[in-house]
């Protein structure tokens, strides 16, 4: 009886092992099929012109909200008291132009966005890429199974004397450097989260402040309540997903960029195009030479012109790289240049209107 029961148990164990083996094989096949579909989907996003245009249009409603609303408050925060010399406006405009050109356009659009992880962007994406090609993580992700079950590859080889190989050896040499890198990544992520909390409040509050231009007697409390209601409404819509939110806001943001760019072009035509000399970087040097310490402190206001730039890279998981690049270079960048140049032309002639110059410059 004991031998018979042992035989039955052994047969049941073999059958269970066989079933588990079959399940493992089925799971591996499903993972391989899913990885293949992901690769095909990413390839389609790169090659389909219609899909590219659609994603570029949708990205306007998600990625560029912060950059698009910056003209509401940049010049006011750059000159919080008064404009002493009209040439200061030209210097500030020159700083804004080259800030937009160097950071969002050249750095993010043409460099940082290409450092993506199969379409994924963000601070942890860069850290993941580093961990894949260098042993800088406590829990390694360089197993062969990781490469088989996902769409990435860690087979990149560096020349032994190259800068990348030297950096890799330098990072791997000391545990302190690995921990410092992780802390730096977490710090950068915290900054992005903080920016995501503060920037919408600043943007919406600045936009609501435009009501005081039409109704000067309106109290600040009413402006604050309007801003809170708008923010609650905006954040309550997030759970509908990126696709629906982007389709809702993309036409609004596109109309915003076209309108602000048009207003800027009108002000350049009406008040003179002399401010366009700000495209020469010489006026940056003259700006700092003339204003000295005040010029350096005013950089806090200039930096507001590039708030939200990190979204170009962080939101790549929702849109393709080509879509983000297309939307920025064709729509966002030229419209922002026109908007800031138009405000500068207005302030060059009416420096006493430095409070709410965006609304005052509207014809």
Short mmCIF file of C-alpha atoms in Angstrom, two decimals:
data_model
loop_
_atom_site.label_atom_id
_atom_site.label_comp_id
_atom_site.label_asym_id
_atom_site.label_seq_id
_atom_site.Cartn_x
_atom_site.Cartn_y
_atom_site.Cartn_z
CA UNK A 1 0.00 0.00 0.00
CA UNK A 2 2.83 2.37 0.84
CA UNK A 3 4.58 1.69 -2.46
CA UNK A 4 1.32 2.23 -4.37
CA UNK A 5 0.60 5.51 -2.63
CA UNK A 6 4.16 6.69 -3.26
CA UNK A 7 3.77 5.88 -6.96
CA UNK A 8 0.52 7.83 -7.14
CA UNK A 9 2.10 10.80 -5.37
CA UNK A 10 5.08 10.73 -7.73
CA UNK A 11 2.78 10.61 -10.75
CA UNK A 12 0.73 13.53 -9.40
CA UNK A 13 3.92 15.49 -8.75
CA UNK A 14 5.16 14.82 -12.29
CA UNK A 15 1.80 15.86 -13.71
CA UNK A 16 1.87 19.08 -11.67
CA UNK A 17 5.39 19.81 -12.83
CA UNK A 18 4.32 19.19 -16.41
CA UNK A 19 1.38 21.53 -16.08
CA UNK A 20 3.55 24.20 -14.46
CA UNK A 21 6.08 23.81 -17.28
CA UNK A 22 3.33 24.26 -19.87
CA UNK A 23 2.06 27.35 -18.05
CA UNK A 24 5.58 28.80 -17.96
CA UNK A 25 5.99 28.22 -21.68
CA UNK A 26 2.61 29.83 -22.40
CA UNK A 27 3.54 32.81 -20.21
CA UNK A 28 6.89 33.21 -21.99
CA UNK A 29 5.18 33.11 -25.38
CA UNK A 30 2.61 35.71 -24.31
CA UNK A 31 5.38 37.98 -23.01
CA UNK A 32 7.30 37.62 -26.29
CA UNK A 33 4.15 38.43 -28.29
CA UNK A 34 3.46 41.47 -26.10
CA UNK A 35 7.04 42.69 -26.55
CA UNK A 36 6.66 42.27 -30.30
CA UNK A 37 3.43 44.28 -30.28
CA UNK A 38 5.14 47.04 -28.29
CA UNK A 39 7.97 47.20 -30.80
CA UNK A 40 5.54 47.32 -33.71
CA UNK A 41 3.45 49.99 -31.99
CA UNK A 42 6.50 52.17 -31.34
CA UNK A 43 7.61 51.74 -34.95
CA UNK A 44 4.16 52.79 -36.20
CA UNK A 45 4.33 55.94 -34.07
CA UNK A 46 7.56 56.85 -35.82
CA UNK A 47 6.51 56.10 -39.39
CA UNK A 48 2.82 57.04 -39.68
CA UNK A 49 2.48 60.72 -40.78
CA UNK A 50 -1.20 60.87 -39.82
CA UNK A 51 -0.53 59.50 -36.35
CA UNK A 52 2.42 61.88 -35.98
CA UNK A 53 0.23 64.91 -36.75
CA UNK A 54 -2.46 63.68 -34.39
CA UNK A 55 -0.01 63.16 -31.53
CA UNK A 56 1.61 66.55 -32.20
CA UNK A 57 -1.80 68.20 -32.01
CA UNK A 58 -2.72 66.33 -28.80
CA UNK A 59 0.61 67.19 -27.19
CA UNK A 60 -0.34 70.87 -27.32
CA UNK A 61 -3.05 70.23 -24.74
CA UNK A 62 -0.79 68.39 -22.29
CA UNK A 63 2.86 69.33 -22.72
CA UNK A 64 2.92 73.06 -23.45
CA UNK A 65 0.46 74.56 -21.01
CA UNK A 66 3.13 75.96 -18.67
CA UNK A 67 5.33 77.30 -21.45
CA UNK A 68 2.34 78.87 -23.17
CA UNK A 69 1.10 80.77 -20.12
CA UNK A 70 4.53 82.15 -19.17
CA UNK A 71 4.00 85.42 -21.13
CA UNK A 72 1.35 86.29 -18.55
CA UNK A 73 3.88 87.09 -15.84
CA UNK A 74 7.49 87.07 -17.13
CA UNK A 75 8.00 90.79 -17.76
CA UNK A 76 6.16 91.79 -14.58
CA UNK A 77 8.42 89.55 -12.47
CA UNK A 78 11.51 90.72 -14.33
CA UNK A 79 10.66 94.37 -13.62
CA UNK A 80 8.56 94.21 -10.42
CA UNK A 81 8.97 97.93 -9.64
CA UNK A 82 9.52 99.98 -12.78
CA UNK A 83 11.41 100.18 -16.07
CA UNK A 84 14.07 102.87 -15.70
CA UNK A 85 15.63 102.57 -19.17
CA UNK A 86 13.69 101.32 -22.25
CA UNK A 87 16.89 99.56 -23.34
CA UNK A 88 16.44 97.26 -20.34
CA UNK A 89 13.38 95.84 -22.08
CA UNK A 90 15.51 94.95 -25.10
CA UNK A 91 18.09 93.28 -22.85
CA UNK A 92 15.41 91.30 -21.02
CA UNK A 93 13.87 90.24 -24.35
CA UNK A 94 17.30 89.10 -25.55
CA UNK A 95 17.67 86.98 -22.42
CA UNK A 96 14.23 85.46 -22.98
CA UNK A 97 14.95 84.70 -26.64
CA UNK A 98 18.21 82.91 -25.91
CA UNK A 99 16.77 81.12 -22.88
CA UNK A 100 14.02 79.68 -25.08
CA UNK A 101 16.50 78.86 -27.84
CA UNK A 102 19.20 77.22 -25.75
CA UNK A 103 17.14 75.24 -23.23
CA UNK A 104 13.78 74.13 -24.69
CA UNK A 105 14.77 74.16 -28.37
CA UNK A 106 18.40 73.03 -28.53
CA UNK A 107 18.82 71.17 -25.25
CA UNK A 108 15.46 69.43 -24.86
CA UNK A 109 14.03 69.11 -28.37
CA UNK A 110 17.24 68.08 -30.12
CA UNK A 111 19.29 66.44 -27.33
CA UNK A 112 17.42 65.38 -24.19
CA UNK A 113 14.36 63.99 -25.98
CA UNK A 114 16.60 61.59 -27.87
CA UNK A 115 17.85 60.10 -24.58
CA UNK A 116 14.56 58.26 -24.15
CA UNK A 117 13.91 54.66 -23.18
CA UNK A 118 11.84 53.32 -26.10
CA UNK A 119 9.57 56.34 -25.94
CA UNK A 120 9.63 56.71 -22.16
CA UNK A 121 10.88 59.96 -20.65
CA UNK A 122 11.58 61.43 -17.25
CA UNK A 123 14.24 61.50 -14.56
CA UNK A 124 13.94 57.82 -13.71
CA UNK A 125 14.27 56.96 -17.40
CA UNK A 126 17.73 58.51 -17.47
CA UNK A 127 18.58 56.65 -14.27
CA UNK A 128 17.32 53.40 -15.77
CA UNK A 129 19.51 53.89 -18.83
CA UNK A 130 22.53 54.49 -16.59
CA UNK A 131 21.75 51.40 -14.54
CA UNK A 132 21.44 49.33 -17.68
CA UNK A 133 24.86 50.24 -19.03
CA UNK A 134 26.71 50.62 -15.72
CA UNK A 135 26.64 48.76 -12.43
CA UNK A 136 25.37 51.66 -10.34
CA UNK A 137 22.25 50.10 -8.84
CA UNK A 138 21.92 47.87 -5.79
CA UNK A 139 19.36 45.65 -7.56
CA UNK A 140 20.78 44.92 -11.04
CA UNK A 141 18.60 45.01 -14.13
CA UNK A 142 21.14 43.58 -16.55
CA UNK A 143 19.97 39.95 -16.52
CA UNK A 144 19.44 38.17 -19.81
CA UNK A 145 15.80 37.58 -18.86
CA UNK A 146 15.24 41.33 -18.60
CA UNK A 147 16.50 41.82 -22.12
CA UNK A 148 14.37 38.98 -23.48
CA UNK A 149 11.13 40.06 -21.83
CA UNK A 150 11.31 43.78 -22.65
CA UNK A 151 11.95 45.95 -25.66
CA UNK A 152 15.28 47.35 -24.53
CA UNK A 153 18.79 46.11 -25.05
CA UNK A 154 21.86 46.61 -22.86
CA UNK A 155 24.39 45.38 -25.40
CA UNK A 156 25.96 48.79 -26.07
CA UNK A 157 29.76 48.57 -26.10
CA UNK A 158 32.08 51.46 -25.28
CA UNK A 159 35.64 51.97 -26.38
CA UNK A 160 37.92 51.38 -23.41
CA UNK A 161 39.42 54.87 -23.56
CA UNK A 162 36.21 56.73 -24.43
CA UNK A 163 34.65 59.30 -22.13
CA UNK A 164 31.60 57.06 -21.61
CA UNK A 165 33.79 54.13 -20.51
CA UNK A 166 35.76 56.35 -18.12
CA UNK A 167 32.52 57.74 -16.65
CA UNK A 168 31.18 54.20 -16.25
CA UNK A 169 34.29 53.07 -14.35
CA UNK A 170 34.22 56.22 -12.21
CA UNK A 171 30.60 55.62 -11.18
CA UNK A 172 31.12 51.93 -10.48
CA UNK A 173 34.26 52.44 -8.42
CA UNK A 174 32.69 53.77 -5.22
CA UNK A 175 29.41 52.92 -3.47
CA UNK A 176 29.23 56.51 -2.23
CA UNK A 177 28.98 57.74 -5.83
CA UNK A 178 26.17 55.27 -6.56
CA UNK A 179 24.20 56.46 -3.55
CA UNK A 180 24.89 60.11 -4.43
CA UNK A 181 23.57 59.47 -7.96
CA UNK A 182 20.36 57.95 -6.56
CA UNK A 183 19.89 60.91 -4.20
CA UNK A 184 20.40 63.27 -7.13
CA UNK A 185 17.74 61.40 -9.13
CA UNK A 186 15.28 61.56 -6.24
CA UNK A 187 16.01 65.26 -5.73
CA UNK A 188 15.37 65.97 -9.42
CA UNK A 189 12.11 64.04 -9.28
CA UNK A 190 11.00 65.99 -6.20
CA UNK A 191 11.70 69.23 -8.07
CA UNK A 192 9.55 68.09 -10.97
CA UNK A 193 6.72 67.20 -8.58
CA UNK A 194 7.06 70.57 -6.84
CA UNK A 195 7.02 72.35 -10.19
CA UNK A 196 3.90 70.42 -11.13
CA UNK A 197 2.19 71.68 -7.98
CA UNK A 198 3.36 75.30 -7.98
CA UNK A 199 3.33 76.20 -11.68
CA UNK A 200 -0.39 75.53 -12.31
CA UNK A 201 -1.26 77.69 -9.32
CA UNK A 202 0.92 80.55 -10.57
CA UNK A 203 -0.36 80.24 -14.14
CA UNK A 204 -4.05 80.10 -13.21
CA UNK A 205 -3.73 82.89 -10.65
CA UNK A 206 -1.98 85.09 -13.24
CA UNK A 207 -4.65 84.32 -15.81
CA UNK A 208 -7.44 85.09 -13.35
CA UNK A 209 -5.72 88.37 -12.51
CA UNK A 210 -6.65 89.58 -15.97
CA UNK A 211 -10.17 90.14 -14.63
CA UNK A 212 -8.87 93.15 -12.70
CA UNK A 213 -7.86 94.83 -15.94
CA UNK A 214 -11.51 94.91 -17.05
CA UNK A 215 -12.83 95.40 -13.50
CA UNK A 216 -10.26 97.38 -11.45
CA UNK A 217 -12.48 97.46 -8.36
CA UNK A 218 -12.59 93.68 -8.10
CA UNK A 219 -10.91 92.49 -4.90
CA UNK A 220 -8.02 90.03 -4.77
CA UNK A 221 -10.20 87.63 -2.79
CA UNK A 222 -12.54 87.20 -5.75
CA UNK A 223 -9.55 86.55 -8.03
CA UNK A 224 -8.30 83.92 -5.59
CA UNK A 225 -11.66 82.15 -5.44
CA UNK A 226 -11.89 82.07 -9.25
CA UNK A 227 -8.39 80.58 -9.47
CA UNK A 228 -9.21 77.90 -6.88
CA UNK A 229 -12.40 76.91 -8.70
CA UNK A 230 -10.52 76.62 -12.01
CA UNK A 231 -7.73 74.54 -10.42
CA UNK A 232 -10.18 72.17 -8.75
CA UNK A 233 -11.99 71.73 -12.06
CA UNK A 234 -8.74 71.08 -13.94
CA UNK A 235 -7.37 68.53 -11.50
CA UNK A 236 -10.72 66.76 -11.21
CA UNK A 237 -10.54 66.00 -14.94
CA UNK A 238 -7.20 64.20 -14.73
CA UNK A 239 -8.76 60.79 -14.06
CA UNK A 240 -10.30 60.74 -17.54
CA UNK A 241 -6.86 59.99 -18.96
CA UNK A 242 -4.37 61.72 -21.21
CA UNK A 243 -6.17 60.93 -24.44
CA UNK A 244 -9.46 62.62 -23.51
CA UNK A 245 -7.80 65.51 -21.68
CA UNK A 246 -5.48 66.21 -24.62
CA UNK A 247 -8.34 66.21 -27.14
CA UNK A 248 -10.25 68.65 -24.94
CA UNK A 249 -7.44 71.13 -24.31
CA UNK A 250 -5.42 70.86 -27.54
CA UNK A 251 -7.80 73.14 -29.54
CA UNK A 252 -7.86 75.64 -26.66
CA UNK A 253 -4.07 75.74 -26.34
CA UNK A 254 -3.62 75.95 -30.11
CA UNK A 255 -6.02 78.91 -30.22
CA UNK A 256 -4.09 80.45 -27.30
CA UNK A 257 -0.75 80.21 -29.10
CA UNK A 258 -2.15 81.58 -32.35
CA UNK A 259 -3.85 84.46 -30.50
CA UNK A 260 -0.82 85.41 -28.37
CA UNK A 261 1.45 85.19 -31.40
CA UNK A 262 -0.95 87.34 -33.39
CA UNK A 263 -1.16 89.93 -30.60
CA UNK A 264 2.62 90.02 -30.47
CA UNK A 265 2.89 90.53 -34.23
CA UNK A 266 0.32 93.34 -34.02
CA UNK A 267 2.26 95.12 -31.25
CA UNK A 268 5.50 94.84 -33.20
CA UNK A 269 3.78 96.42 -36.20
CA UNK A 270 2.09 99.14 -34.11
CA UNK A 271 4.88 100.13 -31.69
CA UNK A 272 7.88 99.51 -33.90
CA UNK A 273 10.20 96.64 -34.68
CA UNK A 274 13.24 98.18 -33.01
CA UNK A 275 13.01 95.60 -30.20
CA UNK A 276 13.90 92.87 -32.68
CA UNK A 277 17.52 93.92 -32.31
CA UNK A 278 17.31 91.80 -29.14
CA UNK A 279 18.14 88.79 -31.34
CA UNK A 280 21.72 90.03 -31.05
CA UNK A 281 23.33 88.62 -27.87
CA UNK A 282 25.29 91.87 -27.47
CA UNK A 283 22.28 93.36 -25.68
CA UNK A 284 22.56 90.70 -22.97
CA UNK A 285 26.04 91.93 -22.15
CA UNK A 286 24.86 95.55 -22.15
CA UNK A 287 21.90 94.62 -19.94
CA UNK A 288 24.10 93.19 -17.19
CA UNK A 289 26.66 95.98 -17.55
CA UNK A 290 23.96 98.62 -17.15
CA UNK A 291 21.91 97.03 -14.36
CA UNK A 292 24.72 95.21 -12.50
CA UNK A 293 23.27 93.51 -9.41
CA UNK A 294 19.65 94.22 -10.39
CA UNK A 295 20.31 92.52 -13.70
CA UNK A 296 21.38 89.30 -11.99
CA UNK A 297 18.44 89.32 -9.58
CA UNK A 298 16.06 89.83 -12.49
CA UNK A 299 17.08 86.41 -13.83
CA UNK A 300 14.46 84.93 -11.50
CA UNK A 301 11.80 86.51 -13.70
CA UNK A 302 13.59 85.54 -16.92
CA UNK A 303 13.67 81.88 -15.82
CA UNK A 304 9.88 81.88 -15.67
CA UNK A 305 9.90 82.00 -19.47
CA UNK A 306 11.10 78.39 -19.57
CA UNK A 307 8.91 76.93 -16.81
CA UNK A 308 7.37 73.67 -17.93
CA UNK A 309 10.22 72.82 -20.28
CA UNK A 310 10.78 69.54 -18.43
CA UNK A 311 7.39 68.36 -19.69
CA UNK A 312 8.89 67.97 -23.17
CA UNK A 313 10.87 65.02 -21.84
CA UNK A 314 8.71 63.85 -18.95
CA UNK A 315 5.60 63.41 -21.13
CA UNK A 316 7.28 61.32 -23.82
CA UNK A 317 5.48 58.26 -22.44
CA UNK A 318 2.24 59.77 -23.79
CA UNK A 319 3.57 61.12 -27.10
CA UNK A 320 6.34 60.21 -29.50
CA UNK A 321 9.58 62.16 -29.73
CA UNK A 322 8.80 63.34 -33.25
CA UNK A 323 5.38 64.64 -32.17
CA UNK A 324 6.85 66.71 -29.34
CA UNK A 325 9.58 68.07 -31.63
CA UNK A 326 7.10 68.94 -34.38
CA UNK A 327 4.65 70.74 -32.09
CA UNK A 328 7.36 72.81 -30.42
CA UNK A 329 9.28 73.87 -33.52
CA UNK A 330 6.24 74.61 -35.71
CA UNK A 331 3.76 76.13 -33.24
CA UNK A 332 5.08 76.79 -29.74
CA UNK A 333 8.50 78.32 -30.34
CA UNK A 334 7.57 80.89 -33.04
CA UNK A 335 4.40 81.93 -31.21
CA UNK A 336 6.30 82.46 -27.96
CA UNK A 337 8.93 84.57 -29.72
CA UNK A 338 6.20 86.74 -31.24
CA UNK A 339 4.36 87.05 -27.91
CA UNK A 340 7.43 88.18 -25.95
CA UNK A 341 8.65 90.46 -28.73
CA UNK A 342 5.24 92.11 -28.92
CA UNK A 343 5.14 92.74 -25.18
CA UNK A 344 8.66 94.16 -25.34
CA UNK A 345 7.64 96.52 -28.15
CA UNK A 346 4.68 97.67 -26.06
CA UNK A 347 6.77 98.19 -22.90
CA UNK A 348 9.52 99.93 -24.87
CA UNK A 349 7.01 102.71 -25.58
CA UNK A 350 4.89 102.42 -22.40
CA UNK A 351 7.22 101.46 -19.60
CA UNK A 352 4.79 102.63 -16.92
CA UNK A 353 2.44 99.74 -17.85
CA UNK A 354 4.79 97.10 -16.46
CA UNK A 355 1.98 95.77 -14.24
CA UNK A 356 -0.07 93.27 -16.28
CA UNK A 357 1.67 94.14 -19.57
CA UNK A 358 0.15 91.11 -21.28
CA UNK A 359 -3.44 92.28 -20.85
CA UNK A 360 -2.63 95.94 -21.41
CA UNK A 361 -0.93 95.14 -24.71
CA UNK A 362 -4.02 93.43 -26.11
CA UNK A 363 -5.54 95.73 -28.80
#
